Coordinates of C-alpha atoms in Angstrom, one line a residue:
X61 CA -29.4 36.1 -21.0
X62 CA -32.8 34.6 -19.8
X63 CA -32.2 31.4 -21.7
X64 CA -28.7 30.9 -20.2
X65 CA -30.2 31.4 -16.7
X66 CA -32.8 28.7 -17.3
X67 CA -30.1 26.2 -18.4
X68 CA -28.0 26.9 -15.3
X69 CA -31.0 26.3 -13.0
X70 CA -31.8 23.0 -14.8
X71 CA -28.3 21.8 -14.3
X72 CA -28.1 22.8 -10.6
X73 CA -31.3 21.1 -9.7
X74 CA -30.9 18.0 -11.9
X75 CA -30.4 15.9 -8.8
X76 CA -32.9 17.6 -6.5
X77 CA -36.2 17.2 -8.4
X78 CA -37.6 14.7 -6.0
X79 CA -36.8 13.5 -2.5
X80 CA -34.8 10.3 -2.2
X81 CA -36.5 7.1 -0.8
X82 CA -34.8 4.1 0.8
X83 CA -35.3 2.2 -2.5
X84 CA -32.9 4.6 -4.1
X85 CA -30.0 3.5 -1.9
X86 CA -27.8 0.5 -2.6
X87 CA -24.8 -0.6 -0.5
X88 CA -22.0 -2.2 -2.5
X89 CA -18.8 -3.9 -1.4
X90 CA -16.2 -6.3 -2.7
X91 CA -15.3 -9.4 -0.7
X92 CA -13.4 -12.7 -1.1
X93 CA -14.0 -14.8 2.0
X94 CA -17.1 -14.9 4.3
X95 CA -15.1 -14.3 7.5
X96 CA -16.5 -13.4 10.9
X97 CA -15.9 -9.7 10.0
X98 CA -17.9 -10.1 6.8
X99 CA -20.7 -11.9 8.5
X100 CA -20.8 -9.0 11.1
X101 CA -21.0 -6.5 8.2
X102 CA -23.9 -8.4 6.5
X103 CA -25.7 -8.8 9.8
X104 CA -25.7 -5.0 10.3
X105 CA -27.1 -4.5 6.8
X106 CA -29.9 -7.0 7.4
X107 CA -30.7 -5.5 10.8
X108 CA -31.5 -2.2 9.2
X109 CA -33.0 -3.5 6.0
X110 CA -30.5 -2.2 3.5
X111 CA -30.4 -3.3 -0.1
X112 CA -26.9 -4.5 -1.0
X113 CA -24.8 -6.2 -3.6
X114 CA -21.5 -8.0 -2.7
X115 CA -19.1 -8.5 -5.6
X116 CA -16.7 -11.4 -5.4
X117 CA -13.0 -10.8 -5.5
X118 CA -11.1 -13.6 -7.2
X119 CA -8.5 -14.9 -4.8
X120 CA -6.1 -15.8 -7.7
X121 CA -5.8 -12.0 -8.5
X122 CA -6.0 -10.7 -4.9
X123 CA -2.4 -9.4 -5.0
X124 CA -3.4 -7.0 -7.8
X125 CA -3.6 -3.6 -6.1
X126 CA -6.1 -2.3 -8.7
X127 CA -8.4 -5.3 -8.5
X128 CA -10.9 -3.7 -6.2
X129 CA -11.5 -0.8 -8.5
X130 CA -11.7 -3.1 -11.6
X131 CA -14.4 -5.2 -9.9
X132 CA -16.3 -2.1 -9.0
X133 CA -16.2 -0.8 -12.5
X134 CA -17.3 -4.2 -14.0
X135 CA -20.3 -4.5 -11.7
X136 CA -21.4 -0.9 -11.6
X137 CA -21.5 -0.4 -15.4
X138 CA -25.2 -1.5 -15.2
X139 CA -25.8 1.7 -13.2
X140 CA -23.7 4.1 -15.3
X141 CA -26.7 6.0 -16.6
X142 CA -28.8 6.0 -13.5
X143 CA -29.0 9.5 -12.1
X144 CA -31.4 8.7 -9.3
X145 CA -29.9 5.6 -7.6
X146 CA -27.5 6.4 -4.8
X147 CA -24.6 4.0 -4.2
X148 CA -22.8 3.6 -0.9
X149 CA -19.5 1.9 -1.4
X150 CA -17.7 0.5 1.6
X151 CA -15.5 -2.2 3.0
X152 CA -17.0 -5.6 3.7
X153 CA -14.6 -6.5 6.5
X154 CA -14.0 -3.3 8.5
X155 CA -17.4 -1.6 8.7
X156 CA -20.7 -1.8 10.6
X157 CA -23.9 0.0 9.9
X158 CA -25.5 1.5 13.0
X159 CA -28.6 3.2 11.5
X160 CA -31.2 2.7 8.8
X161 CA -31.2 3.9 5.2
X162 CA -33.5 6.8 5.9
X163 CA -30.8 8.4 8.2
X164 CA -28.1 8.0 5.6
X165 CA -30.2 9.6 2.8
X166 CA -31.3 12.5 5.0
X167 CA -27.7 13.2 5.8
X168 CA -26.7 12.8 2.2
X169 CA -29.3 15.2 1.0
X170 CA -28.3 17.7 3.7
X171 CA -24.9 17.9 2.0
X172 CA -26.3 18.9 -1.4
X173 CA -25.3 20.3 -3.9
X174 CA -22.7 17.6 -3.3
X175 CA -23.2 14.5 -5.5
X176 CA -20.4 12.4 -4.1
X177 CA -19.4 12.3 -0.4
X178 CA -16.3 10.7 1.0
X179 CA -15.6 9.8 4.6
X180 CA -13.1 12.0 6.5
X181 CA -10.5 11.6 9.2
X182 CA -7.8 13.4 11.1
X183 CA -4.8 11.8 9.4
X184 CA -3.5 12.6 5.9
X185 CA -2.3 9.5 4.1
X186 CA -0.7 8.0 2.0
X187 CA 1.2 11.2 1.3
X188 CA 1.4 13.5 4.4
X189 CA 2.8 16.3 2.3
X190 CA -0.6 16.7 0.6
X191 CA -2.1 17.9 3.9
X192 CA -1.0 21.4 3.0
X193 CA -3.2 21.3 -0.1
X194 CA -6.4 20.5 1.8
X195 CA -9.0 23.2 2.5
X196 CA -9.0 24.4 6.1
X197 CA -11.9 23.3 8.3
X198 CA -13.3 24.3 11.7
X199 CA -11.6 23.1 14.8
X200 CA -14.1 20.3 15.5
X201 CA -14.2 19.0 11.9
X202 CA -12.2 16.4 10.1
X203 CA -10.0 17.6 7.3
X204 CA -8.7 14.7 5.4
X205 CA -10.3 12.3 2.9
X206 CA -10.7 8.6 3.6
X207 CA -11.4 6.6 0.5
X208 CA -12.6 3.4 2.2
X209 CA -16.2 4.5 2.1
X210 CA -18.0 7.0 -0.1
X211 CA -21.5 7.5 -1.5
X212 CA -23.1 9.4 -4.4
X213 CA -25.3 9.1 -7.4
X214 CA -24.5 6.0 -9.5
X215 CA -23.8 7.7 -12.8
X216 CA -21.4 10.1 -11.1
X217 CA -19.6 7.4 -9.2
X218 CA -19.2 5.2 -12.3
X219 CA -17.9 8.1 -14.3
X220 CA -15.5 9.0 -11.5
X221 CA -14.0 5.6 -11.0
X222 CA -13.7 5.1 -14.8
X223 CA -11.9 8.4 -15.4
X224 CA -8.6 6.6 -15.1
X225 CA -7.8 3.3 -16.8
X226 CA -5.8 1.8 -13.9
X227 CA -6.2 2.8 -10.2
X228 CA -3.7 0.9 -8.0
X229 CA -3.9 3.2 -5.0
X230 CA -7.5 4.3 -4.6
X231 CA -6.7 6.4 -1.5
X232 CA -4.1 8.4 -3.4
X233 CA -6.3 8.6 -6.5
X234 CA -9.3 9.9 -4.7
X235 CA -7.2 12.3 -2.6
X236 CA -5.7 13.9 -5.7
X237 CA -9.2 14.0 -7.4
X238 CA -10.6 15.9 -4.4
X239 CA -7.6 18.3 -4.2
X240 CA -7.9 19.1 -7.9
X241 CA -10.5 21.9 -8.0
X242 CA -11.5 20.9 -11.6
X243 CA -12.4 17.3 -10.8
X244 CA -13.8 18.2 -7.4
X245 CA -16.2 20.6 -9.0
X246 CA -17.0 18.3 -11.9
X247 CA -18.6 15.7 -9.6
X248 CA -19.4 18.0 -6.8
X249 CA -17.2 16.0 -4.4
X250 CA -17.1 16.8 -0.7
X251 CA -15.8 15.1 2.4
X252 CA -18.0 14.3 5.4
X253 CA -16.0 16.6 7.7
X254 CA -18.7 16.5 10.4
X255 CA -18.7 12.7 10.5
X256 CA -22.4 12.7 9.9
X257 CA -22.4 9.6 7.7
X258 CA -18.9 8.0 8.0
X259 CA -17.0 7.5 11.3
X260 CA -13.4 6.4 10.9
X261 CA -12.2 5.1 14.2
X262 CA -8.4 5.3 13.7
X263 CA -7.1 7.3 16.7
X264 CA -10.7 8.6 17.3
X265 CA -12.2 6.2 19.8
X266 CA -11.9 8.8 22.6
X267 CA -14.4 11.0 20.7
X268 CA -17.2 8.5 21.0
X269 CA -19.8 7.6 23.5
X270 CA -22.6 5.0 23.3
X271 CA -26.0 6.6 24.3
X272 CA -29.1 4.5 24.4
X273 CA -32.4 5.2 22.6
X274 CA -35.0 2.7 23.8
X275 CA -33.5 -0.7 23.0
X276 CA -31.0 0.8 20.5
X277 CA -27.4 1.6 21.3
X278 CA -25.9 4.1 18.9
X279 CA -22.7 6.0 18.3
X280 CA -22.4 9.6 19.2
X281 CA -19.3 11.7 18.3
X282 CA -18.9 14.2 21.1
X283 CA -16.2 16.1 19.0
X284 CA -18.3 16.7 15.9
X285 CA -21.6 16.4 17.8
X286 CA -22.9 13.9 15.2
X287 CA -24.5 10.4 15.1
X288 CA -22.6 8.6 12.3
X289 CA -24.1 5.7 10.4
X290 CA -21.2 3.8 8.9
X291 CA -18.6 2.9 11.6
X292 CA -15.2 1.9 10.1
X293 CA -12.2 0.5 11.7
X294 CA -8.8 0.3 10.0
X295 CA -5.3 -0.1 11.5
X296 CA -5.6 0.7 15.2
X297 CA -9.3 1.4 14.6
X298 CA -10.0 -2.4 14.2
X299 CA -9.7 -3.0 17.9
X300 CA -12.2 -0.1 18.5
X301 CA -14.6 -1.5 15.9
X302 CA -14.5 -4.9 17.6
X303 CA -15.4 -3.3 20.9
X304 CA -18.3 -1.3 19.4
X305 CA -19.6 -4.4 17.7
X306 CA -20.6 -5.7 21.1
X307 CA -23.2 -3.0 21.4
X308 CA -24.2 -1.3 18.1
X309 CA -26.4 -2.7 15.3
X310 CA -28.7 -4.2 17.8
X311 CA -26.2 -6.7 19.3
X312 CA -27.0 -5.4 22.8
X313 CA -30.2 -4.3 24.5
X314 CA -30.3 -2.5 27.9
X315 CA -33.5 -4.5 28.6
X316 CA -32.8 -8.0 27.2
X317 CA -29.0 -8.0 27.2
X318 CA -26.9 -9.7 24.6
X319 CA -28.9 -10.4 21.4
X320 CA -26.2 -11.9 19.2
X321 CA -25.7 -14.8 21.6
X322 CA -29.1 -16.0 20.5
X323 CA -28.3 -15.9 16.8
X324 CA -26.9 -18.6 14.5
X325 CA -26.8 -21.1 17.4
X326 CA -27.1 -24.9 17.0
X327 CA -28.1 -27.7 19.3
X328 CA -25.7 -30.6 19.0
X329 CA -27.9 -32.7 21.4
X330 CA -30.5 -32.9 18.7
X331 CA -28.3 -35.4 16.8
X332 CA -29.7 -38.7 18.0
X333 CA -26.8 -40.8 16.5
X334 CA -23.8 -40.2 18.8
X335 CA -21.4 -41.4 16.1
X336 CA -22.4 -38.4 14.0
X337 CA -21.6 -35.8 16.7
X338 CA -18.8 -33.4 15.8
X339 CA -15.3 -34.8 16.3
X340 CA -13.5 -32.8 19.1
X341 CA -9.8 -33.0 19.8
X342 CA -9.0 -31.9 23.4
X343 CA -5.5 -30.6 23.9
X344 CA -4.3 -30.5 27.5
X345 CA -1.2 -28.5 28.4
X346 CA 0.8 -28.8 31.7
X347 CA 3.5 -26.2 31.2
X348 CA 4.3 -25.2 34.8
X349 CA 3.9 -26.6 38.3
X350 CA 0.1 -26.7 39.0
X351 CA -1.8 -27.4 42.2
X352 CA -4.9 -29.7 42.1
X353 CA -3.7 -31.4 39.0
X354 CA -5.7 -34.6 39.8
X355 CA -8.9 -32.5 40.1
X356 CA -8.0 -31.0 36.7
X357 CA -7.9 -34.4 35.0
X358 CA -10.9 -35.7 36.9
X359 CA -13.0 -32.8 35.6
X360 CA -11.8 -33.3 32.0
X361 CA -13.0 -36.9 32.2
X362 CA -16.4 -35.8 33.4
X363 CA -17.1 -33.7 30.3
X364 CA -20.5 -34.7 29.0
X365 CA -19.7 -35.6 25.4
X366 CA -19.5 -38.9 23.6
X367 CA -16.0 -40.4 24.3
X368 CA -15.9 -42.0 20.9
X369 CA -16.1 -38.5 19.4
X370 CA -13.2 -37.1 21.4
X371 CA -9.4 -37.4 21.0
X372 CA -7.0 -36.4 23.7
X373 CA -3.6 -34.9 23.3
X374 CA -1.5 -34.3 26.4
X375 CA 1.7 -32.2 26.7
X376 CA 3.4 -32.3 30.0
X377 CA 6.5 -30.1 30.4
X378 CA 6.9 -30.5 34.2
X379 CA 9.0 -33.3 35.5
X380 CA 7.3 -33.1 38.9
X381 CA 4.0 -33.9 37.2
X382 CA 5.2 -36.8 35.2
X383 CA 3.8 -39.6 37.4
X384 CA 0.3 -38.2 37.9
X385 CA 0.1 -37.3 34.2
X386 CA 1.0 -40.9 33.2
X387 CA -1.6 -42.2 35.8
X388 CA -4.4 -40.3 34.1
X389 CA -2.9 -41.2 30.7
X390 CA -3.7 -44.8 31.5
X391 CA -7.2 -43.9 32.5
X392 CA -7.9 -42.0 29.3
X393 CA -6.6 -45.0 27.3
X394 CA -8.9 -47.3 29.3
X395 CA -11.9 -45.2 28.4
X396 CA -13.6 -45.1 24.9
X397 CA -11.8 -42.0 23.5
X398 CA -11.0 -42.3 19.8
X399 CA -7.3 -41.8 20.6
X400 CA -5.0 -40.6 23.3
X401 CA -1.6 -39.1 22.5
X402 CA 1.1 -38.1 25.0
X403 CA 3.9 -35.6 24.5
X404 CA 5.9 -35.9 27.7
X405 CA 8.7 -33.9 29.3
X406 CA 11.4 -36.1 27.7
X407 CA 10.2 -35.4 24.2
X408 CA 12.1 -32.1 24.2
X409 CA 9.2 -30.3 22.7
X410 CA 8.6 -26.7 23.7
X411 CA 5.2 -25.3 24.6
X412 CA 4.9 -23.5 21.4
X413 CA 5.9 -26.6 19.4
X414 CA 3.4 -28.7 21.4
X415 CA 0.5 -26.2 20.7
X416 CA 1.5 -26.1 17.1
X417 CA 1.4 -29.9 17.0
X418 CA -2.2 -29.9 18.4
X419 CA -3.2 -27.6 15.5
X420 CA -1.4 -29.9 13.0
X421 CA -3.2 -33.0 14.4
X422 CA -6.6 -31.4 14.0
X423 CA -5.8 -30.2 10.5
X424 CA -4.5 -33.6 9.4
X425 CA -7.5 -35.5 10.7
X426 CA -9.9 -32.7 9.7
X427 CA -11.4 -32.6 13.2
X428 CA -14.5 -30.5 13.7
X429 CA -13.2 -28.7 16.8
X430 CA -10.0 -28.2 18.8
X431 CA -10.7 -27.6 22.5
X432 CA -7.6 -26.3 24.3
X433 CA -7.5 -26.5 28.1
X434 CA -4.5 -25.5 30.2
X435 CA -3.7 -27.1 33.5
X436 CA -4.8 -24.1 35.6
X437 CA -8.3 -24.4 34.2
X438 CA -11.0 -26.4 36.1
X439 CA -14.1 -27.2 34.0
X440 CA -16.6 -27.1 36.8
X441 CA -19.6 -27.4 34.5
X442 CA -19.5 -30.7 32.5
X443 CA -21.7 -29.3 29.8
X444 CA -19.2 -26.5 28.9
X445 CA -18.0 -28.2 25.7
X446 CA -21.6 -28.7 24.4
X447 CA -22.5 -25.1 25.3
X448 CA -19.5 -23.8 23.4
X449 CA -20.2 -25.9 20.3
X450 CA -23.9 -24.7 20.4
X451 CA -22.7 -21.1 20.2
X452 CA -21.5 -21.9 16.7
X453 CA -18.6 -19.4 16.4
X454 CA -15.1 -19.6 14.8
X455 CA -13.3 -19.2 18.1
X456 CA -15.1 -19.0 21.5
X457 CA -13.9 -19.2 25.1
X458 CA -15.7 -19.7 28.3
X459 CA -15.2 -17.0 30.9
X460 CA -12.9 -18.2 33.7
X461 CA -12.6 -16.4 37.0
X462 CA -10.8 -16.7 40.3
X463 CA -13.3 -16.3 43.2
X464 CA -13.0 -13.0 45.0
X465 CA -10.5 -11.6 42.3
X466 CA -10.8 -9.6 39.1
X467 CA -8.5 -12.1 37.3
X468 CA -10.0 -13.7 34.2
X469 CA -8.8 -15.5 31.1
X470 CA -9.5 -12.6 28.8
X471 CA -8.6 -8.9 28.3
X472 CA -11.2 -6.3 27.4
X473 CA -8.5 -4.0 25.9
X474 CA -4.8 -3.6 25.5
X475 CA -2.3 -0.7 25.0
X476 CA -0.4 0.2 21.9
X477 CA 2.6 -1.6 23.4
X478 CA 0.5 -4.8 23.8
X479 CA 0.0 -4.6 27.5
X480 CA -3.3 -5.2 29.4
X481 CA -5.8 -2.4 29.7
X482 CA -9.1 -2.5 31.5
X483 CA -12.0 -1.9 29.2
X484 CA -15.0 0.2 30.3
X485 CA -17.1 -3.0 30.5
X486 CA -14.6 -5.4 32.0
X487 CA -16.0 -5.3 35.5
X488 CA -19.5 -5.7 34.2
X489 CA -18.4 -9.0 32.7
X490 CA -16.5 -10.4 35.7
X491 CA -19.4 -9.4 38.0
X492 CA -22.0 -11.0 35.7
X493 CA -23.7 -7.7 35.2
X494 CA -23.4 -8.3 31.4
X495 CA -23.7 -11.8 30.2
X496 CA -23.7 -13.2 26.7
X497 CA -21.3 -13.3 23.7
X498 CA -18.7 -10.5 23.5
X499 CA -15.8 -9.8 21.1
X500 CA -12.6 -9.3 23.1
X501 CA -9.0 -8.8 21.9
X502 CA -7.3 -11.5 24.0
X503 CA -8.3 -14.9 25.4
X504 CA -6.1 -17.6 27.1
X505 CA -6.1 -21.0 28.8
X506 CA -9.4 -22.5 27.5
X507 CA -10.9 -21.9 24.0
X508 CA -12.7 -23.8 21.3
X509 CA -11.5 -23.4 17.7
X510 CA -13.7 -24.5 14.8
X511 CA -11.9 -27.1 12.6
X512 CA -13.3 -25.6 9.4
X513 CA -11.3 -22.4 10.2
X514 CA -8.1 -24.4 10.7
X515 CA -8.5 -25.9 7.3
X516 CA -7.6 -22.5 5.7
X517 CA -5.7 -20.7 8.5
X518 CA -2.9 -21.9 10.8
X519 CA -2.4 -20.0 14.0
X520 CA 1.3 -19.6 14.9
X521 CA 2.5 -20.1 18.5
X522 CA 5.7 -18.4 19.5
X523 CA 7.8 -19.5 22.5
X524 CA 8.7 -16.6 24.8
X525 CA 12.4 -15.8 25.1

């Protein structure tokens, strides 16, 4: 009997002999393209000094539902016997880290004897009927497993994801694994029902607040009274993640303001040879009767940028403005622009078709930037284009306001039905209390699109009924 007791104790404390250090933690993810979301994810890892490995997902097989798990198995096999390394597996496009590795490891150790921890949420999917099989939780806890992020000892995770040859639906696979008492106990699997480590934003944004600790803004869940580290946004949660990304992971400081607006910037004015400046196509749209149209054109012509590195496309859909548009068309042609193209009211081209044509022109000629400016926009600062290029982002818009009004060319939020909602920080933006670079869900009337982005993605404009 004494020998048996000793064996049991050795098994129970096999993973608790020594405290974990940050060198024991490795973040892993699978990614295909280095999108803005991916760069945001990597930035948050670098801000907090995480060690990480990103495994490439071959685009040619991206339609294979089981590809993600196959890639994980292939890359994690090197850790299959490592009983001290802790892996945190997450999504490279829909997650942001908001704390350092020491916080994650402390929370993980607090959940022992668990060896694998999954994120949790309030919705049971993909099979809602399985909710009746889940253990009950307290009223302020999250009951259902979310497979998009999990962490645990490397040997256990490898064994778990290799326990079935083909896993096409990882959410269903991990759900059934957790609900099966045998497999749940085999790897000591638990869900993070208190949202201590993982915070899934789907239908949960109202639970959160953004307290400040010194210069750090962090996420506090008022429902579970926790400070989660990995913030995830899927489905409706993507919009919430974009909003939070303006503040967490040291993108905003209460004392110094917006920090990310100072990162990854360029200075196009340092290019001495003007013929090597980026090629910019300016697309001008006159879609409805507009006052002060002459001033609109005059300010376009005063943009401080080498004319030989700009092309101009004009679409006029208003018969009343035909004469004045053609007057300025001549002025553009007399200047040194690379080219000037005119789509007039008689061409029978809709607004959506004209905007699509501007995209097509930029794609065909491989322009560096497409700068869209609607007729209601007055570019009062001639250096606006240079400033937008220097920000060095995929899509960026200048903030446009009407004096004495709260109207702007962007929305801070929108409803589930797609209508405007005022975000908590909207008035701070329009009153210049917060200045910098911010992710918003809707922009209009003036925006700059990076031509590299247009080489692999084509926005679709749809004419309203």
